[in-house]
Coordinates of N, CA and C in Angstrom, one line a residue:
M1 N -21.1 -16.3 42.7 CA -21.3 -15.3 43.6 C -23.0 -15.4 43.6
K2 N -23.4 -15.5 44.9 CA -25.1 -15.9 45.1 C -25.3 -14.9 45.7
V3 N -26.7 -14.3 45.4 CA -27.6 -13.3 46.2 C -28.2 -14.6 47.3
I4 N -28.6 -14.0 48.7 CA -29.4 -14.7 49.3 C -30.8 -13.6 49.7
I5 N -31.6 -14.2 49.9 CA -33.1 -13.5 50.2 C -33.6 -14.1 51.2
D6 N -33.8 -13.1 52.6 CA -34.8 -13.6 53.4 C -36.3 -13.3 53.1
Y7 N -37.1 -14.1 52.4 CA -38.2 -13.7 52.4 C -39.2 -13.2 53.4
E8 N -38.6 -13.7 54.5 CA -39.6 -13.1 55.9 C -39.6 -12.0 56.2
L9 N -38.0 -11.3 55.8 CA -37.7 -9.9 56.4 C -38.1 -9.2 55.1
C10 N -38.2 -9.6 53.6 CA -38.5 -8.6 52.6 C -39.5 -8.1 52.2
E11 N -39.9 -6.7 52.2 CA -41.0 -5.9 52.0 C -41.1 -5.4 50.5
A12 N -40.2 -6.1 50.2 CA -40.2 -5.8 48.4 C -40.7 -4.3 47.9
N13 N -39.7 -3.6 48.6 CA -40.0 -2.1 48.1 C -39.3 -1.5 47.1
A14 N -38.0 -2.3 46.5 CA -37.7 -2.0 45.1 C -36.6 -1.4 45.2
I15 N -35.7 -1.3 46.5 CA -34.6 -0.4 47.0 C -33.5 -1.1 46.1
C16 N -33.2 -2.5 46.0 CA -32.5 -3.5 45.7 C -32.8 -3.2 43.8
M17 N -33.9 -3.3 43.6 CA -34.6 -3.3 42.2 C -33.6 -1.9 41.8
D18 N -33.9 -0.5 42.5 CA -33.3 0.6 42.2 C -31.8 0.7 41.6
C19 N -31.4 -0.4 42.7 CA -29.6 -0.2 42.6 C -29.1 -1.4 41.6
C20 N -29.8 -2.2 41.2 CA -29.7 -3.1 40.4 C -30.6 -4.0 39.6
P21 N -31.3 -3.3 38.3 CA -32.3 -3.8 37.8 C -32.1 -4.9 37.0
E22 N -30.7 -5.1 36.4 CA -30.3 -6.3 35.9 C -31.2 -7.8 36.6
V23 N -30.7 -7.8 38.0 CA -31.1 -8.7 38.8 C -32.1 -8.8 39.5
F24 N -32.6 -7.6 40.4 CA -33.9 -7.9 41.0 C -35.3 -6.9 40.4
E25 N -36.3 -7.7 40.1 CA -37.5 -7.1 40.0 C -38.3 -7.3 40.8
V26 N -39.5 -6.4 40.9 CA -40.7 -6.0 42.1 C -41.6 -6.4 41.0
N27 N -42.3 -7.5 40.8 CA -43.6 -7.8 40.0 C -45.0 -7.0 40.8
E28 N -45.9 -6.9 39.9 CA -47.1 -6.0 40.3 C -48.0 -6.7 41.5
K29 N -47.5 -8.0 42.1 CA -48.0 -8.7 43.0 C -46.9 -8.3 44.3
D30 N -46.2 -7.5 44.1 CA -45.5 -7.0 45.0 C -44.4 -8.0 45.5
E31 N -44.0 -9.0 44.3 CA -42.8 -10.0 45.1 C -41.7 -9.8 44.3
L32 N -40.7 -9.8 45.3 CA -39.2 -9.9 44.7 C -38.7 -10.9 43.8
I33 N -38.3 -10.7 42.7 CA -37.9 -11.7 41.8 C -36.6 -11.6 41.6
V34 N -35.6 -12.7 41.8 CA -34.1 -12.2 41.7 C -33.6 -13.5 40.1
H35 N -33.3 -12.6 39.3 CA -33.0 -13.0 38.1 C -31.7 -13.8 38.4
E36 N -31.2 -14.5 38.7 CA -29.8 -15.2 39.1 C -29.2 -15.7 37.7
D37 N -29.4 -15.8 36.9 CA -29.0 -16.0 35.4 C -28.3 -14.8 35.0
K38 N -28.5 -13.7 35.6 CA -28.0 -12.4 35.0 C -27.1 -12.0 36.4
I39 N -26.7 -12.8 37.3 CA -25.6 -12.2 38.3 C -24.4 -12.5 37.9
T40 N -23.2 -11.1 37.9 CA -22.0 -11.7 37.0 C -21.1 -10.8 38.3
D41 N -20.1 -11.2 38.1 CA -18.7 -10.3 38.8 C -18.7 -8.9 38.5
A42 N -19.3 -8.4 37.2 CA -19.5 -6.8 36.7 C -20.4 -6.3 37.7
L43 N -21.8 -7.0 38.3 CA -22.2 -6.3 38.8 C -22.2 -6.5 40.7
R44 N -21.0 -6.7 40.9 CA -21.0 -6.9 42.4 C -21.1 -5.7 43.1
D45 N -20.7 -4.7 42.4 CA -20.4 -3.3 43.4 C -21.9 -3.2 43.3
Q46 N -23.1 -3.2 42.3 CA -24.4 -2.7 42.6 C -25.0 -3.6 43.4
L47 N -24.9 -5.0 43.5 CA -25.4 -5.8 44.3 C -25.1 -6.0 45.7
D48 N -23.8 -5.4 46.2 CA -23.2 -4.9 47.4 C -24.3 -3.9 48.1
E49 N -24.2 -3.0 46.8 CA -25.1 -1.6 47.5 C -26.2 -2.0 47.8
A50 N -27.1 -2.6 46.9 CA -28.6 -3.5 47.4 C -28.7 -4.0 48.5
A51 N -27.7 -4.7 48.9 CA -27.7 -5.7 50.0 C -27.2 -4.4 51.4
R52 N -26.5 -3.2 51.1 CA -26.3 -2.7 52.1 C -27.6 -1.5 52.2
R53 N -28.2 -1.4 51.3 CA -29.5 -0.3 51.7 C -31.0 -0.7 51.4
C54 N -30.4 -2.0 51.8 CA -32.1 -3.0 52.0 C -32.2 -2.4 53.3
P55 N -33.4 -1.8 53.4 CA -33.6 -1.3 55.1 C -34.1 -2.4 56.2
R56 N -34.5 -3.6 55.5 CA -34.7 -4.7 56.7 C -33.3 -6.0 56.5
Q57 N -32.5 -5.3 55.7 CA -31.2 -6.1 55.6 C -31.6 -7.7 55.0
A58 N -32.5 -7.8 54.2 CA -32.9 -8.7 53.9 C -31.9 -9.8 52.5
L59 N -31.2 -8.8 52.5 CA -30.4 -9.6 51.0 C -28.9 -9.6 51.5
E60 N -28.3 -10.7 51.2 CA -27.2 -10.8 51.3 C -26.1 -11.5 50.3
V61 N -25.2 -10.8 50.1 CA -24.2 -11.6 48.7 C -23.3 -11.7 49.2
R62 N -23.0 -13.8 48.7 CA -22.0 -14.5 48.7 C -21.2 -14.8 47.7
D63 N -20.3 -15.4 48.3 CA -18.9 -15.5 46.9 C -19.5 -17.0 47.1
V64 N -19.2 -17.8 46.2 CA -19.5 -19.4 45.6 C -17.9 -19.6 45.5
V65 N -17.7 -20.8 46.3 CA -16.5 -21.3 46.1 C -16.6 -22.6 45.3

């Protein structure tokens, strides 16, 4: 599974971080950081919720084959 971020759309409003703090972090410079090493199948529901709730639709969760 992979998280795709459209940084042109992302406003770093931290809704994704609220949904899945294990993977998403907004730093003190208001930059979104994705901790890709922490993406696991166990977090799929949280990642899907983060993508669904993103107000700018800047997140996408994809299955990697």
